[in-house]
XYZ file of C-alpha atoms in Angstrom:
580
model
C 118.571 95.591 117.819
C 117.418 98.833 118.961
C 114.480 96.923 120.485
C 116.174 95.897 123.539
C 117.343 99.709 124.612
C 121.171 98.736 124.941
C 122.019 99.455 121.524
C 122.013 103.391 120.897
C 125.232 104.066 119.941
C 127.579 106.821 121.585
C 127.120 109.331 119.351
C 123.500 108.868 119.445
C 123.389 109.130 123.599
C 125.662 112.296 123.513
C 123.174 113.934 121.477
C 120.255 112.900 123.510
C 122.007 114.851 126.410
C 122.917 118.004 124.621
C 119.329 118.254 123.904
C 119.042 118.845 127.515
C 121.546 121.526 127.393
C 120.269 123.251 124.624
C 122.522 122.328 122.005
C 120.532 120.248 119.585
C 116.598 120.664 118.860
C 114.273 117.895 119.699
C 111.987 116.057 116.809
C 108.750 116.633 118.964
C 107.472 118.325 121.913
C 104.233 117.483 123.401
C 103.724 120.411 125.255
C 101.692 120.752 128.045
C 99.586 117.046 128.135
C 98.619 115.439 131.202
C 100.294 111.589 131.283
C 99.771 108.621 133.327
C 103.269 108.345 135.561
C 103.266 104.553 136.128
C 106.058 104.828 138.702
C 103.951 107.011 140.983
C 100.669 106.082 139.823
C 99.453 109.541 139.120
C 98.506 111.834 136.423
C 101.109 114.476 136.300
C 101.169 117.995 133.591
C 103.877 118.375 131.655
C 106.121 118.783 128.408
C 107.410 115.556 126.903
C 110.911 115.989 124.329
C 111.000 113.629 121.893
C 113.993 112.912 119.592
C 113.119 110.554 116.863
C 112.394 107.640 118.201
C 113.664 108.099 122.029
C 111.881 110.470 124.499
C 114.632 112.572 126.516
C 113.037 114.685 128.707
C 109.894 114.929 131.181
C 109.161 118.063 133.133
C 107.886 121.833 133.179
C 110.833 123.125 130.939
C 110.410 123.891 127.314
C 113.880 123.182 124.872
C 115.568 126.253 124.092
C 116.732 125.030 120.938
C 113.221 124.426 118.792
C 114.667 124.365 114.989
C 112.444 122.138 112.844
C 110.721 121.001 116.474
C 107.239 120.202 116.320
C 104.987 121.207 119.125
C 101.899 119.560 119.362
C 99.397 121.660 121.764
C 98.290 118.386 124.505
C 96.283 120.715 126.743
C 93.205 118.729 127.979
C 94.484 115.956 126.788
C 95.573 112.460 128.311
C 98.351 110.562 127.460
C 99.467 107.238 128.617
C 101.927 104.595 127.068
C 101.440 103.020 124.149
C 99.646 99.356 124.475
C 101.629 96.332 124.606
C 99.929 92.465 123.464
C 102.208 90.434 125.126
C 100.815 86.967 123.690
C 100.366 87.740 119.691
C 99.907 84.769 117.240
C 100.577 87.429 113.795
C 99.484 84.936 111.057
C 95.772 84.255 111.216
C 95.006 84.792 107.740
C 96.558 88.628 108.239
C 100.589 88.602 108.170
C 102.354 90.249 110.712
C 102.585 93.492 109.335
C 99.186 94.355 108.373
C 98.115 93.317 111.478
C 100.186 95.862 113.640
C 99.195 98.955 111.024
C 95.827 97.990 112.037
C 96.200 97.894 115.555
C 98.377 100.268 115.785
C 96.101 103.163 114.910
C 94.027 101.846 118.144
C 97.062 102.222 120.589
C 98.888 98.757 120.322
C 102.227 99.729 119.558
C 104.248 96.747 120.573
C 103.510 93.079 120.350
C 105.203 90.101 121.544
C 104.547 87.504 118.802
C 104.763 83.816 118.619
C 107.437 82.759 116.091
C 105.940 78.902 114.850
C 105.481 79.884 111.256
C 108.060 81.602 110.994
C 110.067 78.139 112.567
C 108.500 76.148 110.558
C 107.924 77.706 107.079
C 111.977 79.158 106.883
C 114.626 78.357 107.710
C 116.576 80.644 110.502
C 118.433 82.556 108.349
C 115.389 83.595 106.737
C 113.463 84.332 109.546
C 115.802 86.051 111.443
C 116.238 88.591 108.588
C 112.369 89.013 108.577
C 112.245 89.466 112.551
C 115.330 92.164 111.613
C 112.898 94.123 109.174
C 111.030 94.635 111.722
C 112.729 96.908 112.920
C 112.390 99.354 109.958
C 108.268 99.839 111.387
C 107.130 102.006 114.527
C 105.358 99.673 116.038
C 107.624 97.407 118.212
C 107.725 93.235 117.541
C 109.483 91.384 120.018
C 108.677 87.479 119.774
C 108.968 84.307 121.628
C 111.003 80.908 120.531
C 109.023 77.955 120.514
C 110.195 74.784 122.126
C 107.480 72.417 120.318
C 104.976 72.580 117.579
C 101.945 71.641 119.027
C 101.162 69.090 116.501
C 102.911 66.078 115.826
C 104.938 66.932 112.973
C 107.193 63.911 110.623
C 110.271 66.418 110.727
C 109.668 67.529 114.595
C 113.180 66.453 115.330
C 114.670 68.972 112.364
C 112.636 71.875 113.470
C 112.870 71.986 117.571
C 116.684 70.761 118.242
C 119.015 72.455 120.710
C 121.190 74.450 118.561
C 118.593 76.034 116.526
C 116.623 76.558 120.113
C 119.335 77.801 121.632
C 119.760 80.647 118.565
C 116.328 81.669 118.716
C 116.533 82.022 122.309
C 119.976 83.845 122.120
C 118.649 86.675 119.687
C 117.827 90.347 121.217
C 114.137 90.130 119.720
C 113.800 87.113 121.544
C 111.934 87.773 124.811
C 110.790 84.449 126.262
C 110.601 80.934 125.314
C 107.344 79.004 124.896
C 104.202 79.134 124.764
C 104.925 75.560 126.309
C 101.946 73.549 125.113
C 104.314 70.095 125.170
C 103.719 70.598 129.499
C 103.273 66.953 129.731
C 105.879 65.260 127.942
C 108.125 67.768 130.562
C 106.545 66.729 133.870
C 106.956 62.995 132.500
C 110.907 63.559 132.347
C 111.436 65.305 128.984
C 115.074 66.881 129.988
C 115.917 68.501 126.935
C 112.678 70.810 127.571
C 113.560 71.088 130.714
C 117.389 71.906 129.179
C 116.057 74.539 127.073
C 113.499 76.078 129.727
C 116.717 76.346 132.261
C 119.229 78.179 129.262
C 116.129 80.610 128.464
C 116.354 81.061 132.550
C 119.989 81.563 132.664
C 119.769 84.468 129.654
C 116.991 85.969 131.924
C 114.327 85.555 129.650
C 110.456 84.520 130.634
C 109.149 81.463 130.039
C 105.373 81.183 129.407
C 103.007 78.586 129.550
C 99.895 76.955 128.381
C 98.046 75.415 131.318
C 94.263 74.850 130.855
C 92.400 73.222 133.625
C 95.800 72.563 135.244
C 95.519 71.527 139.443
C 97.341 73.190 141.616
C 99.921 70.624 141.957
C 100.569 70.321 138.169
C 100.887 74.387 138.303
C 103.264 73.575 141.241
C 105.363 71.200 139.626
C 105.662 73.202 136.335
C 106.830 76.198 138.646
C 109.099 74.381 139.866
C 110.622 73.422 136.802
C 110.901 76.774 135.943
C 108.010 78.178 134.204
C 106.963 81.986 135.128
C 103.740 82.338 133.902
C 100.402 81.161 131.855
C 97.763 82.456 129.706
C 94.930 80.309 130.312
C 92.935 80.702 133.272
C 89.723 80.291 132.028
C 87.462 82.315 135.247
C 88.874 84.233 138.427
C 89.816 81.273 140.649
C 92.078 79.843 137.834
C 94.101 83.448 138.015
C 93.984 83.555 141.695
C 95.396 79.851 142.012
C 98.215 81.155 139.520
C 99.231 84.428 142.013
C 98.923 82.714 145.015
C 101.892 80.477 143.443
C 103.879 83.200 141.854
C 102.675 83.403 138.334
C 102.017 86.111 136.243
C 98.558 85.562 134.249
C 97.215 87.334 131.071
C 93.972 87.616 131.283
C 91.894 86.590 127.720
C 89.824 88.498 125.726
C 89.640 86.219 122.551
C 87.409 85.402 119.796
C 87.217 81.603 121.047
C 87.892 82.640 124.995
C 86.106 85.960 125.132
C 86.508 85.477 129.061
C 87.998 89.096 130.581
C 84.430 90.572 131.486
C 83.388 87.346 133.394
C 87.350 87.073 135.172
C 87.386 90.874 136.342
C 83.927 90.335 137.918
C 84.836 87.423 139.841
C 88.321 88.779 140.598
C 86.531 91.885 142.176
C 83.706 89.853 144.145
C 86.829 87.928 145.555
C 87.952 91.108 146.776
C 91.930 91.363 144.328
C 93.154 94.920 144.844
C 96.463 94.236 143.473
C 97.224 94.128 139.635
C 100.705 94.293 138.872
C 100.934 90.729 138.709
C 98.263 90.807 135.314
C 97.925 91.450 132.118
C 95.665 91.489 129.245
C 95.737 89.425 125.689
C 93.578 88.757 122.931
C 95.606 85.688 121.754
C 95.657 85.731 118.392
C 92.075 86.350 117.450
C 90.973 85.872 114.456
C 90.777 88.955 112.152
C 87.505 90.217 112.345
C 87.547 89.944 116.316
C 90.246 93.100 115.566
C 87.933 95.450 113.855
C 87.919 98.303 116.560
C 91.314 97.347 118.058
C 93.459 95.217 120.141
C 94.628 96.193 123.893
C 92.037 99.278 124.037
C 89.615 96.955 123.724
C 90.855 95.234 126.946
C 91.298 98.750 129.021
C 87.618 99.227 128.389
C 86.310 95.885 129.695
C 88.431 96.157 132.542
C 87.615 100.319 133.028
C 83.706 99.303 132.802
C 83.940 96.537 134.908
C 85.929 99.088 137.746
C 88.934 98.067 137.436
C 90.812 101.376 138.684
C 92.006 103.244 135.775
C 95.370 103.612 136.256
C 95.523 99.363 137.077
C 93.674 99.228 133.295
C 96.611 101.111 131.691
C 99.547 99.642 133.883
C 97.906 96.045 132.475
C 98.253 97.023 128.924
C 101.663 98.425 129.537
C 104.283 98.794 132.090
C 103.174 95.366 134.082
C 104.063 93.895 130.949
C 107.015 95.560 130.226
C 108.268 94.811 133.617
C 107.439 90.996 133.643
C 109.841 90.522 130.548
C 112.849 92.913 132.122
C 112.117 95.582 129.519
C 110.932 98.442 131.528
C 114.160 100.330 130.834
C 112.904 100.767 127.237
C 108.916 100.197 127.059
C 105.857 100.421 129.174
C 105.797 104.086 130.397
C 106.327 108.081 129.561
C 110.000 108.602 130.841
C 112.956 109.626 129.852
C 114.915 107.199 128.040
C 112.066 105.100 126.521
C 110.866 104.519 123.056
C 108.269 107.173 122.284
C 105.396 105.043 122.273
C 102.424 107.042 123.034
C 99.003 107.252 123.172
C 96.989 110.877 123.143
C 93.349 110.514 124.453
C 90.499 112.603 124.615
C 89.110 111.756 128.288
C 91.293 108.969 130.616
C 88.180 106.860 130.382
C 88.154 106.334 126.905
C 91.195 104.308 125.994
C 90.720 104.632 121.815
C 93.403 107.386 120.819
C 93.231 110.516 119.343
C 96.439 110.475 118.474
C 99.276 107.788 118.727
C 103.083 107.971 118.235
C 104.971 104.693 117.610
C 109.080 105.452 118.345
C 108.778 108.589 117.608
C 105.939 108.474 114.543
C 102.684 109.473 113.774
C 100.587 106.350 113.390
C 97.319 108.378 113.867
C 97.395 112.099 114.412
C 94.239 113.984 115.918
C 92.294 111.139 114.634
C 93.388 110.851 111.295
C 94.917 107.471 110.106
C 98.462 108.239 108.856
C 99.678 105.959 106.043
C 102.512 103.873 107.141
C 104.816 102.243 103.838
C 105.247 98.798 103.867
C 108.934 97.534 104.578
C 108.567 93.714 104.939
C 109.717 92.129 101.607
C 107.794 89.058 101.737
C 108.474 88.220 98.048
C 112.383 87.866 99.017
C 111.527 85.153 101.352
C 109.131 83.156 99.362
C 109.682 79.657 99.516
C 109.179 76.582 96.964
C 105.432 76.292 97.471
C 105.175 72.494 96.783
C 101.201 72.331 97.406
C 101.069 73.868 93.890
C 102.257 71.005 91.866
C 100.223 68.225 93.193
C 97.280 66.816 91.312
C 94.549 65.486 93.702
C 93.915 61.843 92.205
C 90.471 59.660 93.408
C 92.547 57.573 95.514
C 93.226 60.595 97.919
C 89.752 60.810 98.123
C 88.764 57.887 99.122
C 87.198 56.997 102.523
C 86.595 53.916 104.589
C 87.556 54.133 108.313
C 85.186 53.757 111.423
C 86.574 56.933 113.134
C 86.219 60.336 112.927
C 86.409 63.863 114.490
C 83.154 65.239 116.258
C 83.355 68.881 116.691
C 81.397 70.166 119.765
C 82.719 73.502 119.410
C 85.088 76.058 117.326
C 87.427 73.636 118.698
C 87.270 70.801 120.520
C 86.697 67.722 118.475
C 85.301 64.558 119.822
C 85.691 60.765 118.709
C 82.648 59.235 116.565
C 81.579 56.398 115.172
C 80.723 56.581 111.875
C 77.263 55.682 111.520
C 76.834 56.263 107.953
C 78.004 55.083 104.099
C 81.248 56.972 103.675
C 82.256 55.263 99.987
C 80.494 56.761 97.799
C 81.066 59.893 95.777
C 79.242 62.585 98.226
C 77.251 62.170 101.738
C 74.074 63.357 102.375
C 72.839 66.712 103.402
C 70.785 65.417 106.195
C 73.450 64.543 108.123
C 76.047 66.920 109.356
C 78.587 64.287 108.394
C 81.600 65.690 106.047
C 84.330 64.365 104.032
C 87.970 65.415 106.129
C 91.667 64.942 104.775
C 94.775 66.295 105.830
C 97.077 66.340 102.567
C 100.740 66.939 103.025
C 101.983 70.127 101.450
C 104.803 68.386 99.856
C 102.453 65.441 98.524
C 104.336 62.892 100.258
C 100.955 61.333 102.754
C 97.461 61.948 103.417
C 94.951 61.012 106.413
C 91.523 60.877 105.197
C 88.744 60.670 108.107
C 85.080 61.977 108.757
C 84.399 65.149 110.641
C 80.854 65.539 112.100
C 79.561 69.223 113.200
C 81.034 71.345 110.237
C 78.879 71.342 107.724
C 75.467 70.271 106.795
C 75.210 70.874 102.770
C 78.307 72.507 101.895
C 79.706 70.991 98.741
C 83.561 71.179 99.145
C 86.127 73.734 101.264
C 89.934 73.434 100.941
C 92.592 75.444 103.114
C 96.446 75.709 103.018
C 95.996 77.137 106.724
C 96.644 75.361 108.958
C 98.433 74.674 112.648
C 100.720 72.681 110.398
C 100.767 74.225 107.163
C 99.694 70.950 105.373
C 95.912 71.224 103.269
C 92.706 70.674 104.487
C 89.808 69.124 102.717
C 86.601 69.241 104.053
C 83.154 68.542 102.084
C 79.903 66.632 101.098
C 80.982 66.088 97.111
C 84.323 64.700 95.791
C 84.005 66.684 92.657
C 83.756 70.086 94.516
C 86.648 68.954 97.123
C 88.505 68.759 94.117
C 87.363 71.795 92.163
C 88.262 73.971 95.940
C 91.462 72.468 95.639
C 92.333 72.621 92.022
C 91.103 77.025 92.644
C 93.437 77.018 95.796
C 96.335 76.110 93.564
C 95.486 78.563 90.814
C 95.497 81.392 93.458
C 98.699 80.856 95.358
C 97.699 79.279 98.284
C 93.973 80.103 100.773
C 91.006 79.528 101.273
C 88.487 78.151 98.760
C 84.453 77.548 98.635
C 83.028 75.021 96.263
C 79.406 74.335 95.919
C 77.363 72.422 92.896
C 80.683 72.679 90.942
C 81.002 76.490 91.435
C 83.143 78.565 93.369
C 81.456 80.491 95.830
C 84.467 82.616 98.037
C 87.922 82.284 97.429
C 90.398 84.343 99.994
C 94.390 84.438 98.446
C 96.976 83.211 100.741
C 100.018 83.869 98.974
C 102.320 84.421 101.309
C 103.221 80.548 101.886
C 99.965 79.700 101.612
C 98.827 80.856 105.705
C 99.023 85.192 104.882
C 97.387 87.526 103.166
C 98.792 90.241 101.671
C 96.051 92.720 101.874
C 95.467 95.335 104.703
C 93.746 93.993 107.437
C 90.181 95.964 106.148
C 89.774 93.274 103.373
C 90.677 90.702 105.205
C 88.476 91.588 108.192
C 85.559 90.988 105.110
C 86.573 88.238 103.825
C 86.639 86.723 107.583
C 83.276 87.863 107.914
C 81.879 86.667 104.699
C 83.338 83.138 105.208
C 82.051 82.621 108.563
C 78.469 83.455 106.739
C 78.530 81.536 104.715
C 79.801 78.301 106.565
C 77.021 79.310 108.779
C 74.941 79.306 106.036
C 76.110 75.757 105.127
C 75.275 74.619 108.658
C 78.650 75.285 110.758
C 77.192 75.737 114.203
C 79.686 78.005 115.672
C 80.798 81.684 115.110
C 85.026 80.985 114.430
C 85.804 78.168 111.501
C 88.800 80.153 110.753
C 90.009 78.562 114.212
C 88.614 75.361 113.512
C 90.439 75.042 110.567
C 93.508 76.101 112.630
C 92.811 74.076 115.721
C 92.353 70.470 114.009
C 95.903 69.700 113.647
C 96.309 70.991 117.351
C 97.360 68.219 119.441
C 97.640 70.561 122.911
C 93.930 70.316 122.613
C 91.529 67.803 123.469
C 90.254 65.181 122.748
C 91.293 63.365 118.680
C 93.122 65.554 116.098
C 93.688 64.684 112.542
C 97.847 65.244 112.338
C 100.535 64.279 109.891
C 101.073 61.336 112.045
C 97.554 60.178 111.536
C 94.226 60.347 113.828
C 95.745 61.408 117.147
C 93.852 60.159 120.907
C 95.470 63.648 122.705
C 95.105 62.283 125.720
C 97.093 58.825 125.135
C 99.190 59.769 122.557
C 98.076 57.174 120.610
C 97.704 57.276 116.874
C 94.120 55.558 116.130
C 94.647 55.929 112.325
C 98.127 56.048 110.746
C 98.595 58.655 107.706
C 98.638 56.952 104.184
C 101.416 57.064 102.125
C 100.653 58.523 98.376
């Protein structure tokens, strides 16, 4: 795994030094640029070597071997490292390659991805060979290993044991374990968390958090048990509570937590002048939040709200790197790191001219250069069960008391239903909508009432979701069924019915959660189903996260799971799941 820096062979290392010595001609020379040295914190002139993937030399010197070299003219010209996302969720509607061709071209050359679908949708042998293709693309993916699903899944116990925890943990792509949204059932004396939190410290590996709201004495105690930092401070004296104990915080730029702007302000009224303790994420936004980019997004909130420039680059790079031990290999211009960089017009402007992932041209004076794709997804397709199942009228039928209020993209309330829920379609004066939760393998359903979706929108069905399983949502049976019957036909997505026609349909063939299309069409077809929802009367401005987030039991307050209707708080289930 050439990822962790270790594994250059010999041969490979006694080449890099002859091409100090003259004896072998380097694959690039960036002659002449002006780069960000994040061990000095200063912007320093000189020639950079590059030799395939590895850069090998820093300094005034030119090679004196140049055969086949190519010199690239960086006069005027700033370069700093390439962007790290150190808290990446790959899979929201994109798959994990398109997403890093897109982001890529804006700078983001190595993300740190969360490895639940992979977990849950193959089995290890499987996924570790697609975490090993990874390696055939520039752009770095390093990933975490989950230690629960934040659901409450019927085959929990299969997925998150400790041998196939302690693998995940134990492979070189593997740089922390978490994000550790199961927090409670660990402070209330869970030990094999607490077993798997202490091997991921004893392999020096990070182990990250997810701490909304938390006190100071909950942050304490999870500290104690060994956590090193969190993602969710949610305004400035949430991050300062977590540095003042020892944390390292990401600070959030998302499409359902656009917080950064708000954080930085209050961080500089409070009078923070150190940084190296922070860095930024976008948390798995959704796609279109991604249009323009991913960490140079970040660098310009934090540049515009004057945050010194070189602590906005450092954020989106070498404080990273050096957080997760991998400074040896990422996070700056040096010799001896992956040649991960980003060429910029002006140091204020942190969208790149140019950008090299190990070694290749991702974008090259501002033209996009096409990257092949190497991740075989059809060798790893699974039985897709969800295809095979005929929706009968008993899975559509509704009687219980109870359902899920959503008060924002979401957060999801308890209700009492107020209204006739037995016959054949609601009414469009209410914002009242049918809600199931249909195992992908047919074997149990949980059929509810969600309030705040929709107002008029005749049937929706989604095989994404936190848990893979299908969502129903709707005001008419017969176009619940028609959305469903059109998700089947198409692999697997996300389907619009309405007065028995189908009005969007977005394929989701890889296991029914990824698209295979570049991210540009499915940045559209984000945009033109959030429209249209909104259209239908969904009140917000992310359903693709709502659709996510209602399985999500590590958020408040009642989630429909494949346990049933779920009280968060209590761990209670209100409503068990039928059995079909």
């Amino acid at each position: 795994m050439l990822e962790q820096g270790q594994f250059w062979r010999n041969k490979d290392l006694r080449k890099h030094v002859a091409i100090i010595d003259g004896k072998v001609a380097p694959t690039i020379v960036l002659k002449n640029g002006t780069y960000l040295n994040v061990f000095t914190d200063e912007w320093v002139t000189a020639n950079i070597w590059i030799y395939h993937e590895r850069i090998v030399y820093v300094g005034d010197e030119m090679p004196k071997l140049l055969d086949d070299t190519e010199i690239v003219n960086c006069t005027g010209q700033y370069l700093v490292p390439g962007y790290i996302e150190p808290h990446a969720h790959p899979y929201q509607l994109f798959n994990p390659e398109s997403l890093v061709q897109h982001v890529g071209e804006f700078g983001t050359t190595t993300l740190i991805n969360d490895n639940l679908r992979l977990l849950t949708l193959y089995d290890k042998k499987k996924a570790f060979s697609i975490i090993e293709n990874f390696q055939k693309i520039p752009v770095s993916m390093l990933w975490w290993a989950r230690f629960d699903s934040q659901s409450m899944l019927r085959n929990e116990e299969a997925i998150f044991n400790t041998n196939d925890i302690l693998s995940w943990l134990s492979h070189p792509a593997i740089v922390q374990g978490g994000e550790l949204t199961s927090w409670p059932r660990l402070i209330d004396g869970d030990d094999r968390l607490l077993y798997w939190i202490q091997e991921a410290k004893r392999i020096h590996k990070r182990v990250e958090g997810h701490f909304p709201g938390a006190s100071e004495k909950t942050l304490t105690k999870l500290q104690l048990l060994g956590v090193n930092g969190d993602h969710e401070s949610m305004n400035g004296e949430d991050v300062l509570k977590r540095l003042q104990l020892g944390y390292h915080a990401a600070l959030r730029h998302s499409s359902i937590r656009p917080d950064l702007e708000n954080i930085l302000q209050q961080l500089l009224e409070k009078g923070l002048k150190n940084f190296d303790a922070l860095f930024f994420t976008t948390d798995g936004s959704t796609p279109s939040y991604t249009e323009y980019g991913m960490m140079n997004i970040c660098i310009d909130i934090a540049l515009k709200q004057g945050i010194p420039i070189i602590d906005a680059y450092k954020m989106a790079s070498f404080n990273i790197a050096k957080y997760y031990r991998m400074d040896e290999t990422f996070g700056s211009i040096t010799p001896g790191r992956l040649a991960h960089i980003n060429i910029l017009y002006e140091e204020t402007d942190p969208t790149p001219l140019s950008v090299l992932a190990k070694g290749t041209w991702l974008v090259k004076d501002g033209k996009e250069v096409e990257q092949a794709t190497q991740i075989p997804w059809e060798q790893y397709e699974t039985d897709k069960p969800f295809l095979k199942m005929e929706l009968t009228e008993e899975d559509l039928q509704f009687s219980i008391p109870v359902g899920l209020k959503l008060i924002n993209n979401v957060i999801t309330n308890p209700y009492a239903v107020g209204i006739d829920i037995t016959g054949a379609q609601l009414p469009t004066n209410t914002a009242d909508a049918f809600l199931v939760l249909l195992d992908r393998h047919g074997k149990w359903r949980v059929n509810s009432v969600i309030h705040g979706f929709t107002e008029k929108l005749g049937g929706l069905c989604s095989s994404y979701s936190t848990t893979n399983d299908i969502l129903l949502i709707g005001k008419k049976k017969i176009d619940m069924k028609l959305a469903f019957d059109r998700m089947q036909e198409i692999g697997g997505g996300i389907v619009l019915a309405h007065d028995g026609e189908i009005i969007f349909e977005l394929p989701l063939t890889i296991e029914g959660v990824m698209s295979v299309e570049k991210m540009e069409k499915v940045i559209q077809a984000d945009k033109t189903l959030t429209k249209l929802l909104q259209e239908a009367g969904f009140p917000y401005d992310d359903p693709v996260f709502t659709l996510f987030f209602l399985s999500s039991t590590h958020l408040p307050y009642i989630r429909i799971t494949p346990e049933g209707i779920i009280d968060v708080i209590k761990r209670d289930i209100i409503v068990p799941a039928n059995m079909r």
